[in-house]
Coordinates of C-alpha atoms (C1' of nucleotides) in Angstrom, one line a residue:
Chain L
M459 CA 84.1 95.0 -1.8
S460 CA 85.5 94.8 1.6
E461 CA 88.1 97.3 2.7
K462 CA 91.8 96.3 2.9
P463 CA 92.7 94.3 5.9
T464 CA 95.0 96.0 8.2
N465 CA 98.3 94.8 9.8
F466 CA 100.7 95.9 12.4
I467 CA 103.1 97.5 9.9
R468 CA 100.4 99.4 8.1
T469 CA 99.0 100.6 11.5
K470 CA 102.4 101.7 12.6
I471 CA 103.1 103.7 9.4
A472 CA 99.6 105.4 9.6
D473 CA 100.4 106.3 13.1
Q474 CA 103.9 107.7 12.3
I475 CA 102.3 109.9 9.6
K476 CA 99.6 111.0 11.9
Q477 CA 102.1 112.0 14.5
G478 CA 104.1 113.9 12.0
Q479 CA 107.2 111.7 12.6
I480 CA 107.5 111.0 8.9
S481 CA 106.2 112.7 5.8
E482 CA 106.9 110.1 3.2
I483 CA 107.7 106.4 3.3
V484 CA 110.2 104.6 1.1
T485 CA 110.4 100.9 1.0
R486 CA 112.2 98.4 -1.2
F487 CA 111.9 94.8 -2.4
P488 CA 115.4 93.4 -2.2
P489 CA 115.6 89.9 -3.8
E490 CA 118.9 88.2 -4.4
P491 CA 119.1 87.2 -8.1
N492 CA 119.9 83.6 -7.3
G493 CA 116.7 82.1 -8.4
Y494 CA 113.2 82.9 -9.5
L495 CA 110.7 84.6 -7.3
H496 CA 108.1 82.5 -5.6
V497 CA 104.8 83.0 -3.8
G498 CA 106.6 84.0 -0.6
H499 CA 108.2 86.8 -2.5
A500 CA 104.8 87.8 -3.8
K501 CA 103.8 88.4 -0.2
S502 CA 106.8 90.7 0.3
I503 CA 106.2 92.5 -3.0
C504 CA 102.6 93.2 -2.3
L505 CA 103.6 94.4 1.2
N506 CA 106.4 96.7 0.1
F507 CA 104.9 98.1 -3.1
G508 CA 101.4 98.1 -1.6
L509 CA 102.4 100.1 1.4
A510 CA 104.3 102.6 -0.8
E511 CA 101.3 102.9 -3.0
E512 CA 98.8 103.3 -0.2
F513 CA 100.8 106.0 1.6
G514 CA 101.9 107.9 -1.5
G515 CA 105.5 106.8 -1.0
R516 CA 108.1 105.1 -3.2
C517 CA 109.3 101.5 -3.5
N518 CA 112.6 100.5 -5.1
L519 CA 113.4 97.2 -6.7
R520 CA 116.9 96.4 -5.4
F521 CA 119.0 93.4 -6.4
D522 CA 120.8 92.3 -3.4
D523 CA 123.7 91.0 -5.5
T524 CA 126.5 90.6 -3.0
N525 CA 127.3 87.0 -3.8
P526 CA 128.4 86.5 -7.4
E527 CA 128.8 82.8 -6.9
K528 CA 125.1 82.2 -7.1
E529 CA 123.7 85.1 -9.1
S530 CA 123.1 85.5 -12.8
Q531 CA 121.6 87.8 -15.4
E532 CA 118.8 85.3 -16.2
Y533 CA 117.5 85.7 -12.7
I534 CA 117.8 89.4 -12.8
D535 CA 115.7 89.6 -15.9
A536 CA 113.1 87.1 -14.6
I537 CA 112.7 89.0 -11.4
E538 CA 112.0 92.3 -13.2
N539 CA 109.5 90.6 -15.4
D540 CA 107.7 88.9 -12.5
V541 CA 107.4 92.1 -10.4
R542 CA 105.9 94.0 -13.4
W543 CA 103.6 91.1 -14.2
L544 CA 102.3 91.2 -10.7
G545 CA 101.3 94.7 -11.4
F546 CA 103.9 96.8 -9.7
E547 CA 106.4 99.5 -11.0
W548 CA 109.4 100.5 -9.0
S549 CA 110.5 104.0 -8.3
N550 CA 114.2 103.1 -8.8
L551 CA 115.9 100.0 -10.1
C552 CA 118.9 99.5 -7.8
H553 CA 121.7 97.1 -7.4
T554 CA 123.8 96.7 -4.2
A555 CA 126.7 96.2 -6.6
D556 CA 126.4 99.9 -7.6
Y557 CA 127.3 100.8 -4.0
F558 CA 130.4 98.7 -3.8
E559 CA 132.7 101.7 -3.9
Q560 CA 130.8 103.5 -1.2
L561 CA 130.7 100.4 0.9
F562 CA 134.4 100.0 0.5
D563 CA 135.0 103.5 1.7
W564 CA 132.8 102.9 4.7
A565 CA 134.7 99.8 5.5
L566 CA 137.8 101.9 5.6
H567 CA 136.0 104.2 7.9
L568 CA 135.3 101.3 10.3
I569 CA 138.9 100.1 10.1
R570 CA 140.3 103.6 10.8
N571 CA 138.0 103.9 13.8
G572 CA 139.1 100.5 15.2
D573 CA 135.7 99.0 14.5
A574 CA 136.8 96.4 12.0
Y575 CA 139.8 94.2 11.4
V576 CA 141.2 91.8 8.9
D577 CA 141.2 88.2 10.2
E578 CA 143.5 85.6 8.7
Q579 CA 142.1 82.7 10.6
S580 CA 140.8 79.9 8.4
A581 CA 137.0 79.5 8.1
E582 CA 137.3 76.4 10.2
A583 CA 139.2 78.2 13.0
M584 CA 136.7 81.0 12.9
R585 CA 133.9 78.6 13.4
L586 CA 135.6 76.9 16.3
N587 CA 136.4 80.2 17.9
R588 CA 132.9 81.6 17.6
G589 CA 131.8 79.5 20.6
T590 CA 128.4 77.9 20.8
L591 CA 124.9 79.1 21.6
T592 CA 125.6 78.7 25.3
E593 CA 129.4 79.4 25.4
P594 CA 131.2 82.6 24.5
G595 CA 133.7 82.7 21.6
V596 CA 137.4 83.3 21.7
D597 CA 139.1 86.4 20.3
S598 CA 140.9 86.0 17.1
P599 CA 144.7 86.3 17.4
Y600 CA 144.4 89.0 14.7
R601 CA 141.8 91.0 16.5
D602 CA 144.0 93.7 17.9
R603 CA 146.0 94.7 14.8
S604 CA 146.5 98.4 14.3
P605 CA 144.2 100.3 12.0
E606 CA 147.2 100.9 9.7
E607 CA 147.9 97.3 9.4
N608 CA 144.3 96.5 8.9
E609 CA 143.9 99.1 6.2
A610 CA 147.0 97.8 4.4
L611 CA 145.8 94.2 4.5
F612 CA 142.3 95.2 3.5
C613 CA 143.7 97.0 0.5
K614 CA 145.7 93.9 -0.4
M615 CA 142.5 92.0 -0.3
R616 CA 140.9 94.4 -2.7
D617 CA 144.0 94.4 -4.9
G618 CA 143.7 90.7 -5.4
E619 CA 147.0 89.9 -3.6
L620 CA 145.3 87.3 -1.3
P621 CA 143.8 84.0 -2.3
E622 CA 140.2 83.2 -1.5
G623 CA 139.7 82.2 2.2
A624 CA 143.0 83.8 3.2
A625 CA 141.3 86.7 5.1
V626 CA 138.1 88.4 5.8
L627 CA 137.2 91.7 7.2
R628 CA 135.3 91.4 10.4
A629 CA 133.4 93.9 12.6
K630 CA 135.0 94.3 16.0
I631 CA 132.0 94.0 18.3
S632 CA 132.3 91.2 20.9
M633 CA 133.2 87.5 20.8
S634 CA 131.1 86.9 23.9
A635 CA 127.8 88.5 22.8
P636 CA 124.9 86.2 23.6
N637 CA 123.6 87.0 20.2
V638 CA 125.9 85.0 18.0
N639 CA 125.4 87.4 15.1
L640 CA 127.3 90.0 17.0
R641 CA 130.4 87.8 17.5
D642 CA 132.6 89.8 15.1
P643 CA 130.6 89.1 12.0
A644 CA 132.3 88.9 8.6
L645 CA 131.9 92.0 6.5
Y646 CA 133.9 91.2 3.4
R647 CA 135.2 88.0 1.9
I648 CA 137.6 87.3 -1.0
R649 CA 136.1 85.8 -4.2
H650 CA 138.1 85.8 -7.3
I651 CA 135.0 85.6 -9.4
A652 CA 133.3 88.0 -11.8
H653 CA 130.1 89.7 -10.9
P654 CA 127.1 89.7 -13.2
R655 CA 126.9 93.5 -12.9
A656 CA 130.2 94.7 -11.6
G657 CA 132.2 92.5 -13.9
D658 CA 135.7 91.8 -12.7
Q659 CA 136.2 95.1 -10.9
W660 CA 136.1 93.4 -7.6
C661 CA 137.5 90.4 -5.9
I662 CA 136.2 91.2 -2.5
Y663 CA 132.5 91.2 -1.9
P664 CA 130.5 92.6 1.1
T665 CA 128.3 90.2 3.1
Y666 CA 124.5 90.7 3.4
D667 CA 124.9 92.0 6.9
Y668 CA 127.3 94.7 5.9
A669 CA 125.7 95.7 2.7
H670 CA 122.0 95.7 3.4
G671 CA 121.5 98.4 6.0
Q672 CA 123.9 100.7 4.2
S673 CA 122.2 100.2 0.9
D674 CA 118.9 101.0 2.7
A675 CA 120.5 104.2 4.0
I676 CA 121.8 105.2 0.6
E677 CA 118.4 104.9 -0.9
G678 CA 116.7 106.7 1.9
I679 CA 114.6 103.7 2.8
T680 CA 112.4 104.5 5.8
H681 CA 110.9 101.1 6.4
S682 CA 113.2 98.1 5.7
L683 CA 110.8 95.2 5.8
C684 CA 112.2 91.6 6.1
T685 CA 111.3 88.3 7.4
L686 CA 111.7 87.1 11.0
E687 CA 114.9 85.2 10.6
F688 CA 116.6 88.5 10.3
E689 CA 115.4 89.7 13.6
D690 CA 118.6 88.6 15.4
H691 CA 120.5 90.6 12.8
R692 CA 118.8 93.9 13.7
P693 CA 121.3 94.8 16.4
L694 CA 124.1 94.5 13.9
Y695 CA 122.1 96.4 11.3
E696 CA 121.8 99.2 13.8
W697 CA 125.3 99.0 15.0
L698 CA 126.6 99.6 11.5
L699 CA 124.3 102.5 10.8
K700 CA 125.5 104.1 14.0
K701 CA 129.2 103.6 13.3
L702 CA 129.0 104.9 9.7
P703 CA 128.3 108.4 8.3
V704 CA 125.3 107.2 6.4
P705 CA 122.8 109.7 4.9
S706 CA 119.7 108.3 6.6
R707 CA 118.6 106.0 9.3
P708 CA 116.3 103.3 8.1
K709 CA 114.4 101.1 10.5
Q710 CA 114.1 97.3 10.1
T711 CA 110.8 95.7 10.8
E712 CA 110.3 91.9 10.5
F713 CA 107.3 89.9 9.7
S714 CA 106.8 86.2 9.4
R715 CA 107.5 84.4 6.1
L716 CA 104.8 82.7 4.2
E717 CA 104.5 79.0 4.6
L718 CA 102.1 77.4 2.0
E719 CA 100.7 74.0 2.6
G720 CA 102.0 71.4 0.2
T721 CA 104.7 73.6 -1.3
V722 CA 108.4 74.3 -1.0
T723 CA 109.5 78.0 -0.7
S724 CA 113.2 77.6 -0.5
K725 CA 115.0 78.8 -3.6
R726 CA 117.7 76.2 -3.0
K727 CA 115.2 73.4 -3.0
L728 CA 113.2 74.7 -5.9
N729 CA 116.5 75.0 -7.8
A730 CA 117.2 71.4 -7.0
L731 CA 113.9 70.3 -8.5
V732 CA 114.7 72.2 -11.6
Q733 CA 118.3 70.9 -11.9
A734 CA 117.2 67.3 -11.3
G735 CA 114.5 67.6 -14.0
H736 CA 111.6 66.8 -11.7
V737 CA 109.9 69.8 -13.2
S738 CA 110.3 71.3 -16.7
G739 CA 111.9 74.5 -15.3
W740 CA 111.4 77.4 -12.9
D741 CA 108.2 78.2 -14.8
D742 CA 106.7 74.7 -14.7
P743 CA 103.0 75.2 -13.8
R744 CA 103.4 73.1 -10.7
M745 CA 106.1 75.3 -9.3
P746 CA 105.0 77.9 -6.6
T747 CA 107.1 80.4 -8.5
I748 CA 105.5 83.5 -9.9
A749 CA 106.6 82.4 -13.4
G750 CA 105.0 79.0 -12.7
M751 CA 101.8 80.4 -11.4
R752 CA 101.6 82.7 -14.4
R753 CA 102.1 79.8 -16.8
R754 CA 99.5 77.8 -15.0
G755 CA 97.0 80.5 -15.5
Y756 CA 96.8 82.3 -12.2
S757 CA 96.1 86.0 -12.7
P758 CA 98.2 88.7 -11.0
E759 CA 95.0 90.0 -9.4
G760 CA 94.3 86.5 -8.0
I761 CA 97.7 86.3 -6.4
R762 CA 97.4 89.8 -5.0
L763 CA 94.0 88.9 -3.6
F764 CA 95.7 85.9 -1.9
C765 CA 98.3 88.2 -0.4
E766 CA 95.6 90.4 0.9
R767 CA 93.7 87.5 2.4
I768 CA 96.7 85.9 4.3
G769 CA 97.6 89.1 6.2
V770 CA 100.9 90.1 7.7
T771 CA 101.9 89.2 11.3
R772 CA 104.8 87.9 13.3
K773 CA 103.2 84.6 13.9
P774 CA 104.4 81.3 12.4
N775 CA 101.7 80.3 9.9
T776 CA 100.9 77.7 7.3
I777 CA 98.4 78.9 4.8
E778 CA 96.0 76.3 3.4
L779 CA 96.3 75.8 -0.3
Q780 CA 92.6 76.5 -0.6
I781 CA 93.1 80.1 0.2
L782 CA 95.4 80.5 -2.8
E783 CA 93.1 78.5 -5.0
G784 CA 90.0 80.2 -3.7
S785 CA 91.6 83.6 -4.4
V786 CA 92.5 82.6 -7.9
R787 CA 89.0 81.2 -8.6
D788 CA 87.3 84.3 -7.2
D789 CA 89.3 86.5 -9.5
L790 CA 89.0 84.3 -12.6
E791 CA 85.3 83.8 -12.2
G792 CA 84.7 87.4 -13.3
R793 CA 87.4 87.6 -16.0
A794 CA 87.5 84.2 -17.7
H795 CA 85.7 83.5 -21.0
K796 CA 83.5 80.5 -20.6
A797 CA 83.9 77.8 -23.2
M798 CA 82.7 74.2 -23.7
V799 CA 85.3 71.5 -23.7
V800 CA 84.8 67.8 -23.2
L801 CA 87.7 66.1 -21.5
D802 CA 86.6 62.5 -21.5
P803 CA 84.3 62.1 -24.5
L804 CA 81.3 59.9 -24.9
K805 CA 79.5 60.0 -28.2
L806 CA 75.9 61.3 -28.0
V807 CA 73.8 60.6 -31.0
V808 CA 70.7 62.8 -31.5
T809 CA 68.6 60.3 -33.4
N810 CA 65.9 62.6 -34.5
W811 CA 68.2 65.2 -35.9
D812 CA 68.3 65.0 -39.7
Q813 CA 68.9 68.6 -40.6
A814 CA 72.1 70.5 -41.2
P815 CA 74.0 71.7 -38.1
L816 CA 72.4 74.6 -36.3
E817 CA 74.5 77.6 -35.4
L818 CA 73.8 78.8 -31.8
T819 CA 74.9 82.2 -30.6
V820 CA 76.4 81.8 -27.1
P821 CA 77.7 84.6 -24.8
W822 CA 81.3 84.3 -23.6
H823 CA 80.2 85.1 -20.1
P824 CA 76.6 85.1 -19.0
K825 CA 77.0 88.0 -16.7
R826 CA 79.4 90.0 -18.8
P827 CA 77.8 91.0 -22.1
E828 CA 80.8 93.1 -22.9
F829 CA 82.7 89.9 -23.5
G830 CA 80.6 89.4 -26.6
S831 CA 79.5 86.0 -28.0
R832 CA 80.5 83.3 -30.3
T833 CA 78.7 80.6 -32.3
M834 CA 78.6 76.9 -31.5
S835 CA 77.2 74.4 -33.9
F836 CA 74.7 71.7 -32.8
G837 CA 74.2 68.6 -34.8
R838 CA 73.4 64.9 -34.8
E839 CA 76.6 63.7 -33.2
L840 CA 77.9 65.3 -30.1
Y841 CA 80.4 64.6 -27.4
I842 CA 79.5 64.8 -23.8
D843 CA 81.6 64.0 -20.8
R844 CA 81.6 60.4 -19.8
S845 CA 80.9 61.4 -16.2
D846 CA 77.7 63.0 -17.3
F847 CA 76.0 59.7 -18.1
A848 CA 75.4 56.8 -15.7
L849 CA 73.9 53.5 -16.6
D850 CA 73.4 52.8 -13.0
P851 CA 73.2 56.2 -11.3
P852 CA 74.0 56.7 -7.7
E853 CA 71.5 58.4 -5.4
G854 CA 71.2 62.1 -6.2
F855 CA 72.7 61.9 -9.7
F856 CA 71.0 64.4 -11.9
R857 CA 72.8 64.2 -15.2
L858 CA 71.8 61.8 -18.1
I859 CA 70.5 58.4 -17.1
P860 CA 68.5 55.7 -18.9
G861 CA 64.9 56.9 -19.1
G862 CA 66.0 60.4 -18.1
S863 CA 66.5 63.8 -19.6
V864 CA 69.0 66.6 -19.4
R865 CA 69.5 70.0 -21.0
L866 CA 72.5 70.4 -23.3
K867 CA 73.6 73.8 -22.2
Y868 CA 72.6 76.6 -24.7
G869 CA 71.0 73.9 -26.8
F870 CA 68.0 71.6 -26.2
I871 CA 66.6 69.2 -23.7
V872 CA 67.3 65.7 -24.8
D873 CA 65.5 62.5 -23.7
F874 CA 67.3 59.2 -23.3
D875 CA 66.6 56.8 -26.1
D876 CA 69.2 54.0 -26.1
V877 CA 72.7 53.0 -25.2
V878 CA 75.3 51.2 -27.2
I879 CA 77.8 49.0 -25.4
G880 CA 81.2 48.5 -27.0
D881 CA 83.3 45.4 -27.3
D882 CA 85.1 46.3 -24.1
G883 CA 81.8 46.3 -22.2
Q884 CA 81.9 50.0 -21.8
V885 CA 79.2 52.4 -23.0
S886 CA 80.3 53.6 -26.4
E887 CA 77.4 55.7 -27.5
V888 CA 74.3 57.1 -26.0
H889 CA 71.3 57.8 -28.2
V890 CA 68.9 60.5 -27.3
R891 CA 66.0 62.4 -29.0
Y892 CA 66.0 66.2 -28.8
D893 CA 62.9 68.2 -28.0
P894 CA 62.6 70.9 -30.6
A895 CA 60.4 73.0 -28.3
T896 CA 63.1 73.4 -25.8
R897 CA 65.7 75.5 -27.6
S898 CA 67.6 77.7 -25.2
G899 CA 66.3 81.2 -25.2
E900 CA 63.0 80.3 -26.9
D901 CA 61.8 77.5 -24.8
Q902 CA 58.1 77.6 -24.3
S903 CA 57.6 74.0 -23.4
G904 CA 57.6 74.6 -19.7
R905 CA 59.7 71.6 -19.3
K906 CA 62.2 71.5 -16.4
V907 CA 65.1 69.2 -16.0
K908 CA 67.4 68.7 -13.1
G909 CA 70.6 68.7 -15.0
T910 CA 72.4 70.8 -17.6
I911 CA 75.5 69.4 -19.1
H912 CA 78.1 70.7 -21.5
W913 CA 78.8 69.3 -25.0
V914 CA 80.6 69.9 -28.2
H915 CA 79.6 69.2 -31.8
A916 CA 81.7 66.1 -32.9
E917 CA 82.1 67.2 -36.5
S918 CA 83.5 70.6 -35.8
A919 CA 85.2 70.1 -32.4
C920 CA 89.0 70.6 -32.2
A921 CA 91.3 68.2 -30.5
V922 CA 93.4 69.9 -27.8
D923 CA 95.7 68.7 -25.1
V924 CA 94.9 69.5 -21.6
H925 CA 97.5 69.4 -18.8
L926 CA 95.8 68.6 -15.5
Y927 CA 97.9 69.6 -12.5
D928 CA 97.7 68.4 -9.0
R929 CA 99.9 69.2 -6.0
L930 CA 103.5 68.6 -6.7
F931 CA 104.1 66.7 -3.5
T932 CA 102.3 64.0 -1.6
V933 CA 102.8 65.5 1.8
A934 CA 101.6 68.8 3.3
D935 CA 105.0 69.8 4.5
P936 CA 107.5 69.0 1.7
G937 CA 109.7 71.9 2.9
S938 CA 110.6 69.9 6.0
Y939 CA 112.2 67.2 3.9
D940 CA 115.9 67.4 3.1
D941 CA 115.1 66.1 -0.3
P942 CA 111.6 67.0 -1.3
A943 CA 112.0 65.1 -4.5
S944 CA 111.5 62.0 -2.5
V945 CA 107.9 62.9 -1.9
I946 CA 107.0 64.1 -5.3
N947 CA 103.5 63.2 -6.5
P948 CA 103.8 61.0 -9.6
E949 CA 100.4 62.2 -10.7
S950 CA 101.0 65.9 -10.4
L951 CA 100.7 66.2 -14.1
I952 CA 98.2 64.3 -16.2
V953 CA 98.2 65.0 -19.9
G954 CA 94.9 64.4 -21.6
Q955 CA 93.2 65.0 -24.9
A956 CA 90.0 66.9 -25.1
W957 CA 87.5 68.1 -27.6
A958 CA 87.0 71.8 -27.7
E959 CA 84.5 74.1 -29.4
P960 CA 86.5 75.6 -32.3
S961 CA 86.0 79.2 -31.2
L962 CA 88.2 78.6 -28.2
H963 CA 91.1 79.5 -30.5
T964 CA 89.6 82.7 -31.7
R965 CA 90.4 84.3 -28.3
M966 CA 93.8 85.9 -27.7
P967 CA 96.4 83.5 -26.2
E968 CA 96.5 85.6 -23.0
A969 CA 92.8 85.0 -22.3
F970 CA 91.7 83.2 -19.2
F971 CA 89.1 80.5 -19.8
Q972 CA 86.6 78.6 -17.8
F973 CA 85.8 75.3 -19.4
E974 CA 82.2 75.1 -18.1
R975 CA 81.7 72.7 -15.3
V976 CA 85.3 71.6 -15.4
G977 CA 87.7 74.3 -14.3
F978 CA 89.8 77.3 -15.3
F979 CA 92.3 76.9 -18.1
K980 CA 94.9 78.9 -19.8
Q981 CA 96.7 78.3 -23.1
D982 CA 100.3 77.2 -22.5
P983 CA 102.6 79.8 -24.0
A984 CA 104.9 77.1 -25.4
C985 CA 102.3 75.2 -27.5
E986 CA 102.2 75.0 -31.3
A987 CA 99.2 76.2 -33.4
D988 CA 98.5 72.7 -34.6
R989 CA 98.5 71.2 -31.1
M990 CA 97.1 73.5 -28.6
I991 CA 97.8 72.9 -24.9
Y992 CA 95.6 74.2 -22.1
N993 CA 96.9 74.2 -18.6
R994 CA 94.3 73.7 -15.9
S995 CA 94.8 76.5 -13.5
V996 CA 92.4 75.3 -10.9
T997 CA 89.2 73.2 -10.8
L998 CA 85.8 74.5 -10.1
K999 CA 84.3 73.8 -6.7
D1000 CA 82.4 70.6 -7.0
A1001 CA 79.8 69.9 -4.3
W1002 CA 78.7 66.8 -6.1
A1003 CA 82.2 65.3 -6.1
K1004 CA 82.4 66.1 -2.4
K1005 CA 79.2 64.4 -1.7
Q1006 CA 80.3 61.2 -3.4
Chain X
rU909 C1' 121.3 74.7 30.0
rG910 C1' 122.6 81.3 25.8
rG911 C1' 119.9 85.0 22.9
rG912 C1' 115.7 86.5 20.0
rG913 C1' 110.5 85.6 18.9
rU914 C1' 105.3 83.6 18.8
rG915 C1' 100.8 81.6 21.1
rU916 C1' 92.7 84.3 19.5
rG917 C1' 87.7 78.7 16.2
rG918 C1' 90.1 73.5 11.0
rC919 C1' 93.5 77.6 8.3
rC920 C1' 94.5 82.8 8.3
rA921 C1' 93.4 87.3 11.2
rA922 C1' 91.3 92.1 13.8
rG923 C1' 91.3 93.4 18.7
rU924 C1' 96.2 96.9 23.1
rG925 C1' 91.2 97.4 30.3
rG926 C1' 84.5 98.4 29.6
rU927 C1' 78.2 96.4 24.7
rU928 C1' 76.6 89.6 23.1
rA929 C1' 85.5 88.4 20.8
rA930 C1' 85.5 91.9 13.7
rG931 C1' 86.4 89.9 9.0
rG932 C1' 88.2 86.2 5.3
rC933 C1' 89.0 81.0 3.8
rA934 C1' 87.1 76.2 4.8
rG935 C1' 82.7 73.7 6.7
rC936 C1' 77.3 73.1 7.5
rG937 C1' 72.0 74.4 6.3
rG938 C1' 68.7 77.1 2.9
rG939 C1' 67.4 80.2 -1.6
rU940 C1' 68.4 81.7 -6.8
rU941 C1' 70.5 79.3 -11.1
rU942 C1' 70.2 76.5 -18.6
rU943 C1' 77.7 75.5 -15.0
rG944 C1' 76.0 70.3 -8.7
rA945 C1' 79.9 76.9 -10.6
rU946 C1' 78.8 82.0 -9.6
rC947 C1' 75.4 84.8 -6.5
rC948 C1' 72.3 85.5 -2.0
rC949 C1' 70.8 84.3 3.1
rG950 C1' 71.6 81.9 7.7
rC951 C1' 74.7 78.9 11.2
rC952 C1' 79.7 78.1 12.9
rA953 C1' 84.9 80.6 19.8
rU954 C1' 80.3 81.6 27.2
rU955 C1' 86.0 82.1 25.1
rC956 C1' 91.5 84.2 23.6
rG957 C1' 98.5 78.4 25.3
rU958 C1' 97.9 76.9 30.9
rA959 C1' 97.5 78.2 36.1
rG960 C1' 97.2 81.9 39.5
rG961 C1' 96.8 87.3 40.6
rU962 C1' 95.4 92.8 40.1
rU963 C1' 90.6 95.2 39.0
rC964 C1' 83.7 96.9 39.7
rG965 C1' 85.4 94.9 34.9
rA966 C1' 91.0 91.4 31.4
rA967 C1' 92.1 88.3 25.1
rU968 C1' 94.1 93.1 26.6
rC969 C1' 97.9 94.6 33.1
rC970 C1' 101.2 91.3 36.7
rU971 C1' 103.5 86.4 38.0
rA972 C1' 104.7 81.5 37.0
rC973 C1' 104.6 77.6 33.8
rC974 C1' 103.9 75.1 29.0
rA975 C1' 104.4 74.6 23.7
rC976 C1' 106.3 76.0 19.1
rC977 C1' 109.7 78.9 15.7
rC978 C1' 114.6 81.3 14.5
rC979 C1' 120.2 82.0 15.5
rA980 C1' 126.6 79.1 16.1
rG981 C1' 127.8 80.6 6.6
rC982 C1' 133.6 83.9 4.5
rC983 C1' 124.4 82.4 2.2
rA984 C1' 120.6 85.9 2.0

RNA sequence: UGGGGUGUGGCCAAGUGGUUAAGGCAGCGGGUUUUGAUCCCGCCAUUCGUAGGUUCGAAUCCUACCACCCCAGCCA
């Protein structure tokens, strides 16, 4: 295989180690538990955990849980599950909430040094006084309170004596900074609301800007990796680290976030789709969430391969869906069991077959003998896919046609005999004669046919449901719509019935399958034993369809 | 019109002054094939946003310009 592609962060770390500037790296993946993880998070997870792994360092999973309004235990559990499923194990499981006491003490430190003050302006007034992108802001009338007064007020905030919105703690930096993030950013706000982890211990909560860098410092993070939109926050990140007696000095490095063609990677918008019932949940197989991709039948290795292929840079980028699908296919090709399933059945009658059904031994994977084999019965009545027969074949069609022959994979070559047209004018049956000398594995006839098609034995086949997924949206950039629901693809899910060889069900439910010549499928975890559901993860490449 | 970023083939992406500008995906052509899949082979940027300049030599240095992205939450 090819070696791992490099990127600017990896190169920098390798360099720092070589120069002896650092001996160990510590990274962290810091999701806010306000939704499920999506493919964009997968990129970050692979980066953070991957780097730590590669350089023999550590990586923490840290819940950036500073805003109890949006966070919940359901999300916390789902995130842990998703990270593990992707194949990573954290060094420490951390919660910003566990640092609340320390963060509070440090806030006092800022206040006592005159670096923070309690502002009692309304949110509206603060917004107005912040100025604009081109004009400086105006100092708050509360900006020059004494440290003593600030400390007393801040303690009142903590003690619950002030209502929500009555006051915030602000860093005292500059209201005229050209970088608006430095115009006395809020550090603490009042929220009389319980926290999923801290319970009702607190009614003031730190903001991301105040909590993040300090949390990094507490954990001894060396490389704090985040996306580009936080670049303008870096001066603030550094300002706080410099003002506070923190135990270490982490460095923030930004990279560009993943943009995936045809998908939405905004937790807010994904949540809206879930809430409105446009999808069955966060784990709907059409969702770009890790849970959705898992349920759809993507493998962790396939997703990791994808993350490796897309690289890490600071450039704006939009990744084509083909790269994700191609990565998944490439991984699944080697690990999926190959089964025969007919999605759109057409009865095939082998007119010269008068014997009992024949049991054929068929390998689960032609190149992987260790996968073992199963038996398939072959008899007089079979189903083939309707698309594998053409009364009036187009140029280049080499499946079954009047007067023609095809091989039934792992079975025999059959020669066209006759066709039966139903009342609806459609072909209802195709009659063929099999050539006994052409049995797979012992064919000495010397016959060669152009096409090989899949089939199932009508008598023993099992009916299963198949869920055929297509892209969730009709446009390439649903994320740029305020309401992506307005461009939902009404055909993003097609439920069909199929006939499967019975041994499909003898495999474990976790198994990945390739339905030969059709696509990769995975059993849906929610289906019942008497009505199996297989989700189509991704189709096979199809040069014939493309030519059409 | 403020600040911070980014521009290398259809999509990603190496490359940081010196052979014919890596590689992946997609595409195209061919071979193998009992999956029109997989696999294998070959092709696919005289050119690095544009225009100047420095240099024996530039995607890499300088200047100007252009385009696009992010920032005015008590979200992260």
